[in-house]
C-alpha cells in the first residue's frame, strides 16, 4: 500500500478533534478531497461559513497531524464552507476588522487586479514582477488566481515545490523572481470549486507557508472579478496598493471601475490603471491601429482620479512569449514591448517609494 494513501491520511487525522463536540474530524465527515502528490498532501476541511475564523486552529492541527507522518513534505489544508453562500461583505452592517498582518521579511505587497478575466492581468503581473527584478529589487510573485492559475505556464515551470525543513515550501523561481502558484500544487485538470473561507485560507497559506525570504516587493496576481472572494483577499492581505488592468473598451472599463471601487471599500490605495491591448501594431509594416478606441482607460483614470500607469500594445510577440513561458521582459528585454513593461515597473517602484505614497482613495459614485 502507498504509505501516503488517503486512508493513511485519514488515520492520521482520526485523533484531531473538533474543539466543541470533541469528536474526530474524520468521524464528523469534515475531511474531503484528499490529494496526495509525491510528498505533498492537500485536502479540504468542511466547516460552516460562520465558524471559519474560529476553526483556524483546527485547520492548523490537521496540517500538523499530517505533516508528522513520515514521508510528508508539505500539507495544505483549506477550509470550505459546507453550506450557505459566502458572506456578503457589502450587506454586512459592520465588517470585522481586517487582519492585515503580513509575513515577516516582505516589505510591500501589491495586487494586480482586473474587473473581469482575459484582459491580460497575469501577463501584466509576470512582466511587472520581472521588470521590478530587472530594476534590482528582490521580488516575489504570488499567483492568487486560484480559479485559473496560469503562472506555471507563463513562467515555463512545472513540477512541485520542495521543502527544506518539512514545514515551509520553497518557492519556484523565474528570472530571479520567487514564484508560488496553486498551479504547482494541484493538477491543471483538477476541477477546483473554491468557496469564500477556502479562498482566504489558500491565499494566507501561500503567503505564510512559503519560504519567501526577504523581499522588497511581492506582486499578487489576483483572481479576476470583484466578488466576495476578491474582496476578502483584498481585505485580508496587507496590500500597499493595487494596479487595475483593463482593455480600452467601455464594457471592460465598467468592470475596471468596479475593481477600483472594491479596493476603495477595503482602504487599499489604487496605484493606477494599466491599459492593455491598447492599440495594435502590425508586425509587418509597423502601422498602428486603435482597434478598441484606444485611450479609454486613460479617460477612466482621469474620471476616477487615479493615475494612468501605462499603455501596453496588443501584440503577437507579447502573446507568444507570455503563453510559452518566456515573459517578454526577460526574453526580449530590448524590444519596445518589454520597455513598456519596464517603464511600468519603474513607475510602480517610484510610487511605492515616494514620500507621499499614493493618492488618497478616489470616491466613486455609482451611476
Ligand atoms: P487574464 O490574467 O486577465 O485572464 P492573461 O494575462 O491570461 O489574462 O491573458 C489572456 C490572453 O491574452 C493570453 O493568451 C495572453 O498571452 C494574451 N495577452 C495578454 N496581453 C496581451 C497583449 N498585450 N498582446 C497580445 N496578447 C496578450
Coordinates of C-alpha atoms and ligand atoms in Angstrom, one line a residue:
X1 CA 0.0 0.0 0.0
X2 CA 1.2 3.5 -0.8
X3 CA 2.3 4.9 2.5
X4 CA 0.6 8.2 1.8
X5 CA -2.8 6.9 0.6
X6 CA -5.9 8.9 1.6
X7 CA -6.6 6.2 4.1
X8 CA -3.3 6.7 5.8
X9 CA -4.1 10.5 5.9
X10 CA -7.5 9.8 7.4
X11 CA -5.9 7.6 10.1
X12 CA -3.5 10.4 11.0
X13 CA -6.5 12.8 11.3
X14 CA -8.5 10.4 13.5
X15 CA -7.1 12.0 16.6
X16 CA -7.7 15.5 15.6
X17 CA -10.9 16.6 17.4
X18 CA -13.4 19.3 16.9
X19 CA -13.0 21.8 19.8
X20 CA -16.7 21.9 20.8
X21 CA -18.0 18.5 20.0
X22 CA -14.8 16.6 21.0
X23 CA -15.4 14.2 18.1
X24 CA -12.8 13.4 15.4
X25 CA -12.8 15.5 12.3
X26 CA -12.9 12.2 10.4
X27 CA -16.0 10.8 12.3
X28 CA -17.7 14.2 11.7
X29 CA -17.1 13.8 8.0
X30 CA -15.3 17.1 7.7
X31 CA -12.4 15.9 5.7
X32 CA -12.8 15.8 1.9
X33 CA -10.9 15.8 -1.4
X34 CA -7.6 14.3 -0.1
X35 CA -5.0 14.7 -2.8
X36 CA -1.5 13.1 -2.4
X37 CA 1.1 14.2 -4.9
X38 CA 4.5 12.8 -4.1
X39 CA 5.4 14.2 -0.7
X40 CA 2.7 16.9 -0.8
X41 CA -0.7 16.4 0.7
X42 CA -3.8 18.6 0.4
X43 CA -7.4 18.3 1.4
X44 CA -10.4 20.4 2.4
X45 CA -11.9 20.7 5.9
X46 CA -15.6 21.4 5.6
X47 CA -16.9 23.9 8.2
X48 CA -19.9 26.2 8.5
X49 CA -19.0 29.5 6.9
X50 CA -19.7 31.4 10.1
X51 CA -17.2 29.3 12.0
X52 CA -14.3 29.6 9.5
X53 CA -12.2 32.0 11.6
X54 CA -12.9 30.2 14.9
X55 CA -11.8 26.9 13.4
X56 CA -8.5 28.2 12.0
X57 CA -6.6 26.4 14.9
X58 CA -8.4 23.2 13.9
X59 CA -7.2 23.6 10.4
X60 CA -3.6 24.0 11.6
X61 CA -3.9 21.0 13.9
X62 CA -4.9 18.9 10.9
X63 CA -1.9 20.2 9.0
X64 CA 0.4 19.4 11.8
X65 CA -1.0 15.9 12.3
X66 CA -0.4 15.1 8.6
X67 CA 3.0 16.7 8.5
X68 CA 4.0 14.4 11.4
X69 CA 3.6 11.4 9.1
X70 CA 6.8 10.0 7.7
X71 CA 7.2 10.9 4.1
X72 CA 5.1 14.0 4.1
X73 CA 6.9 17.1 2.8
X74 CA 4.1 19.6 2.9
X75 CA 0.4 19.6 3.8
X76 CA -2.1 22.2 2.7
X77 CA -5.5 22.2 4.3
X78 CA -8.1 24.7 3.2
X79 CA -11.4 25.4 4.9
X80 CA -14.5 25.2 2.8
X81 CA -18.0 26.5 3.6
X82 CA -20.2 23.5 3.8
X83 CA -23.4 25.4 3.3
X84 CA -24.8 28.8 2.7
X85 CA -23.5 31.5 0.3
X86 CA -20.2 33.1 1.1
X87 CA -20.7 36.1 3.4
X88 CA -21.8 39.2 1.5
X89 CA -19.4 41.8 2.7
X90 CA -21.5 44.6 1.3
X91 CA -24.6 43.6 3.1
X92 CA -22.9 43.3 6.5
X93 CA -23.5 46.3 8.7
X94 CA -20.2 46.1 10.4
X95 CA -17.4 44.1 8.8
X96 CA -14.9 42.6 11.3
X97 CA -11.6 44.5 11.4
X98 CA -9.4 43.2 8.7
X99 CA -6.5 41.0 9.7
X100 CA -3.6 42.6 7.9
X101 CA -0.5 41.0 9.4
X102 CA 1.8 40.3 6.5
X103 CA 4.5 37.7 6.5
X104 CA 7.8 38.9 8.1
X105 CA 10.5 39.8 5.6
X106 CA 8.2 41.1 2.9
X107 CA 8.4 44.9 2.6
X108 CA 5.4 45.7 0.3
X109 CA 2.7 43.6 -1.2
X110 CA 0.8 44.9 -4.3
X111 CA -2.1 43.4 -6.1
X112 CA -2.6 43.2 -9.9
X113 CA -6.3 43.0 -10.4
X114 CA -9.0 43.3 -13.1
X115 CA -12.7 43.6 -13.1
X116 CA -13.0 40.6 -15.4
X117 CA -10.9 37.8 -16.9
X118 CA -9.0 37.7 -20.1
X119 CA -7.8 41.3 -20.1
X120 CA -4.1 40.4 -19.6
X121 CA -3.8 40.7 -15.9
X122 CA -1.5 37.7 -15.4
X123 CA 0.7 38.7 -18.4
X124 CA 1.0 42.2 -16.8
X125 CA 1.7 40.7 -13.4
X126 CA 4.6 38.5 -14.5
X127 CA 6.2 41.1 -16.7
X128 CA 5.8 43.7 -14.0
X129 CA 7.4 41.3 -11.5
X130 CA 10.3 40.6 -13.9
X131 CA 10.7 44.3 -14.6
X132 CA 10.9 45.1 -10.9
X133 CA 13.5 42.3 -10.6
X134 CA 15.5 43.8 -13.5
X135 CA 15.4 47.1 -11.7
X136 CA 17.3 45.4 -8.9
X137 CA 14.6 44.7 -6.4
X138 CA 14.0 41.4 -4.6
X139 CA 10.7 40.3 -5.9
X140 CA 8.1 37.6 -5.2
X141 CA 5.1 36.7 -7.4
X142 CA 2.1 35.1 -5.8
X143 CA -0.4 33.6 -8.2
X144 CA -3.6 34.1 -6.2
X145 CA -5.7 33.4 -9.3
X146 CA -6.8 30.1 -7.8
X147 CA -9.7 29.7 -10.3
X148 CA -7.3 29.5 -13.2
X149 CA -3.7 29.6 -12.1
X150 CA -1.7 30.5 -15.2
X151 CA 1.7 31.4 -13.7
X152 CA 3.3 27.9 -14.1
X153 CA 2.6 28.1 -17.9
X154 CA 3.6 31.8 -18.2
X155 CA 6.8 31.2 -16.3
X156 CA 7.5 28.0 -18.2
X157 CA 7.8 26.0 -15.0
X158 CA 6.3 22.7 -13.9
X159 CA 6.9 20.3 -11.0
X160 CA 6.2 20.6 -7.4
X161 CA 7.7 22.9 -4.8
X162 CA 10.1 21.2 -2.4
X163 CA 10.5 21.8 1.3
X164 CA 13.8 22.0 3.0
X165 CA 12.6 21.8 6.6
X166 CA 9.4 19.8 6.2
X167 CA 7.4 22.9 7.1
X168 CA 7.7 25.6 4.5
X169 CA 7.6 25.1 0.8
X170 CA 10.4 26.6 -1.2
X171 CA 9.1 29.0 -3.9
X172 CA 9.8 28.2 -7.5
X173 CA 11.9 30.8 -9.5
X174 CA 11.6 32.6 -12.8
X175 CA 14.4 35.0 -13.8
X176 CA 15.2 35.7 -10.2
X177 CA 11.6 36.2 -9.2
X178 CA 10.3 33.9 -6.5
X179 CA 7.1 32.4 -7.5
X180 CA 4.3 30.4 -5.9
X181 CA 1.0 29.3 -7.5
X182 CA -1.8 26.9 -6.7
X183 CA -1.0 25.5 -10.1
X184 CA 2.1 23.9 -8.7
X185 CA 0.1 22.1 -6.0
X186 CA -2.8 20.7 -8.0
X187 CA -3.2 19.1 -11.4
X188 CA -4.2 21.5 -14.1
X189 CA -7.3 19.4 -14.9
X190 CA -8.4 19.2 -11.3
X191 CA -11.7 21.0 -11.0
X192 CA -11.5 23.4 -8.2
X193 CA -14.5 24.8 -6.5
X194 CA -13.5 27.4 -4.1
X195 CA -15.8 29.0 -1.6
X196 CA -15.3 32.1 0.5
X197 CA -13.4 30.9 3.5
X198 CA -11.4 28.4 1.5
X199 CA -10.1 31.1 -0.9
X200 CA -9.0 33.2 2.0
X201 CA -7.3 30.2 3.7
X202 CA -5.5 29.2 0.5
X203 CA -4.1 32.7 0.0
X204 CA -3.0 33.1 3.6
X205 CA -1.2 29.7 3.4
X206 CA 0.6 30.6 0.2
X207 CA 1.7 33.8 1.9
X208 CA 2.6 32.2 5.2
X209 CA 3.7 28.7 4.5
X210 CA 6.2 29.5 1.8
X211 CA 9.9 30.3 2.5
X212 CA 9.8 33.7 0.7
X213 CA 12.8 35.0 2.5
X214 CA 13.5 38.8 2.3
X215 CA 11.5 40.6 -0.4
X216 CA 11.3 44.2 -1.3
X217 CA 8.1 43.7 -3.1
X218 CA 5.6 40.9 -3.7
X219 CA 3.2 41.1 -6.7
X220 CA 0.0 39.3 -6.2
X221 CA -1.9 38.2 -9.3
X222 CA -5.5 38.4 -8.0
X223 CA -8.4 36.3 -9.3
X224 CA -10.4 38.3 -11.9
X225 CA -13.6 40.0 -10.8
X226 CA -15.0 41.9 -7.9
X227 CA -16.9 39.3 -6.0
X228 CA -16.7 38.3 -2.3
X229 CA -13.6 36.1 -2.8
X230 CA -11.7 39.0 -4.3
X231 CA -13.0 41.4 -1.7
X232 CA -11.9 39.1 1.1
X233 CA -8.5 38.7 -0.3
X234 CA -8.1 42.5 -0.7
X235 CA -9.1 42.9 2.9
X236 CA -7.0 40.1 4.4
X237 CA -3.7 40.8 2.7
X238 CA -1.8 43.9 3.9
X239 CA -1.7 45.5 0.4
X240 CA 0.4 48.6 -0.1
X241 CA -1.6 49.3 -3.3
X242 CA -3.4 47.8 -6.3
X243 CA -3.0 48.1 -10.0
X244 CA -6.0 47.7 -12.2
X245 CA -5.6 46.2 -15.7
X246 CA -8.2 46.9 -18.3
X247 CA -8.7 46.8 -22.0
X248 CA -9.9 50.1 -23.6
X249 CA -13.5 49.1 -24.3
X250 CA -16.3 50.7 -22.5
X251 CA -17.6 47.4 -21.1
X252 CA -14.2 46.4 -19.7
X253 CA -13.9 49.9 -18.2
X254 CA -17.1 49.5 -16.3
X255 CA -15.6 46.4 -14.7
X256 CA -12.4 48.3 -14.0
X257 CA -14.5 50.9 -12.2
X258 CA -15.9 48.1 -10.0
X259 CA -12.4 46.9 -9.2
X260 CA -11.4 50.4 -8.2
X261 CA -14.4 50.6 -6.0
X262 CA -13.7 47.2 -4.4
X263 CA -10.2 48.2 -3.3
X264 CA -11.5 51.6 -2.1
X265 CA -14.0 49.8 0.1
X266 CA -11.3 48.0 1.9
X267 CA -9.0 51.0 2.1
X268 CA -6.4 49.8 -0.4
X269 CA -4.9 52.6 -2.3
X270 CA -5.1 52.4 -6.1
X271 CA -1.6 52.8 -7.7
X272 CA -3.2 53.3 -11.1
X273 CA -4.7 51.8 -14.2
X274 CA -2.8 49.9 -17.0
X275 CA -4.5 49.9 -20.4
X276 CA -3.6 46.6 -22.0
X277 CA -4.2 45.7 -25.7
X278 CA -4.3 49.5 -26.0
X279 CA -3.5 49.6 -29.7
X280 CA -2.4 47.2 -32.4
X281 CA 1.0 47.4 -34.1
X282 CA 1.2 45.5 -37.4
X283 CA 4.2 43.1 -37.2
X284 CA 4.8 43.5 -40.9
X285 CA 4.6 47.3 -41.6
X286 CA 4.5 48.7 -38.0
X287 CA 1.3 50.5 -38.8
X288 CA -0.6 51.4 -35.6
X289 CA -4.4 50.6 -35.4
X290 CA -6.5 51.6 -32.5
X291 CA -8.9 48.6 -32.5
X292 CA -10.7 49.3 -29.3
X293 CA -10.9 53.0 -29.3
X294 CA -7.6 53.4 -27.6
X295 CA -7.4 55.8 -24.6
X296 CA -10.5 54.6 -22.7
X297 CA -8.5 53.6 -19.6
X298 CA -6.7 57.0 -19.5
X299 CA -10.1 58.7 -19.5
X300 CA -11.4 56.3 -16.9
X301 CA -8.3 57.1 -14.7
X302 CA -8.9 60.8 -15.0
X303 CA -12.6 60.5 -14.2
X304 CA -11.9 58.5 -11.1
X305 CA -8.9 60.4 -10.0
X306 CA -6.4 57.6 -10.2
X307 CA -3.1 57.6 -12.0
X308 CA -2.8 56.2 -15.5
X309 CA 0.3 54.0 -15.4
X310 CA 0.9 52.5 -18.9
X311 CA -0.5 51.5 -22.2
X312 CA 0.6 48.1 -23.5
X313 CA 0.1 47.3 -27.2
X314 CA -1.9 44.3 -28.4
X315 CA 1.0 42.4 -29.9
X316 CA 1.6 38.9 -31.1
X317 CA 5.0 38.8 -29.5
X318 CA 3.5 39.5 -26.1
X319 CA 1.0 36.7 -26.6
X320 CA 3.6 34.2 -27.8
X321 CA 6.2 34.9 -25.2
X322 CA 3.6 35.0 -22.4
X323 CA 1.9 31.7 -23.4
X324 CA 5.2 29.9 -24.0
X325 CA 6.7 30.6 -20.6
X326 CA 9.2 33.3 -21.7
X327 CA 8.0 36.7 -20.3
X328 CA 9.0 39.3 -22.8
X329 CA 10.8 41.4 -20.3
X330 CA 13.2 38.5 -19.8
X331 CA 13.3 37.0 -23.3
X332 CA 13.4 40.2 -25.4
X333 CA 14.4 42.9 -22.9
X334 CA 15.3 45.4 -25.6
X335 CA 12.1 45.3 -27.5
X336 CA 9.7 48.2 -27.3
X337 CA 7.1 46.0 -25.8
X338 CA 9.4 45.0 -23.0
X339 CA 10.3 48.6 -22.5
X340 CA 6.6 49.4 -21.9
X341 CA 6.5 46.9 -19.0
X342 CA 9.9 48.1 -17.8
X343 CA 8.6 51.7 -17.6
X344 CA 5.5 50.4 -15.7
X345 CA 7.8 48.6 -13.2
X346 CA 9.9 51.8 -12.7
X347 CA 6.8 53.9 -12.2
X348 CA 5.4 51.5 -9.7
X349 CA 8.7 51.3 -7.8
X350 CA 8.9 55.0 -7.6
X351 CA 5.3 55.4 -6.5
X352 CA 5.8 52.9 -3.7
X353 CA 9.0 54.6 -2.6
X354 CA 7.6 58.2 -2.9
X355 CA 7.4 60.3 0.3
X356 CA 3.7 60.8 -0.1
X357 CA 2.9 57.3 -1.0
X358 CA -0.1 57.0 -3.3
X359 CA -3.1 59.2 -4.0
X360 CA -6.0 59.2 -1.5
X361 CA -8.7 56.8 -2.3
X362 CA -10.9 58.0 -5.1
X363 CA -14.5 58.4 -4.4
X364 CA -16.8 56.7 -6.9
X365 CA -20.4 57.4 -7.1
X366 CA -22.2 54.5 -8.7
X367 CA -24.3 55.6 -11.7
Ligands
LIG1 P1 -6.0 37.4 -17.5 O1 -5.0 37.2 -16.5 O2 -6.6 38.8 -17.4 O3 -7.1 36.4 -17.6 P2 -3.9 36.7 -19.4 O4 -2.8 37.5 -18.9 O5 -4.0 35.3 -19.1 O6 -5.3 37.5 -18.9 O7 -4.1 37.0 -21.0 C1 -5.1 36.4 -21.7 C2 -4.5 36.1 -23.1 O8 -4.2 37.3 -23.8 C3 -3.2 35.3 -23.1 O9 -3.2 34.4 -24.2 C4 -2.1 36.3 -23.2 O10 -1.0 35.8 -23.8 C5 -2.8 37.3 -24.1 N1 -2.3 38.7 -23.9 C6 -2.3 39.4 -22.8 N2 -1.8 40.6 -23.0 C7 -1.6 40.7 -24.3 C8 -1.1 41.8 -25.2 N3 -0.8 43.0 -24.7 N4 -1.0 41.5 -26.5 C9 -1.3 40.3 -27.0 N5 -1.8 39.3 -26.3 C10 -1.9 39.5 -24.9

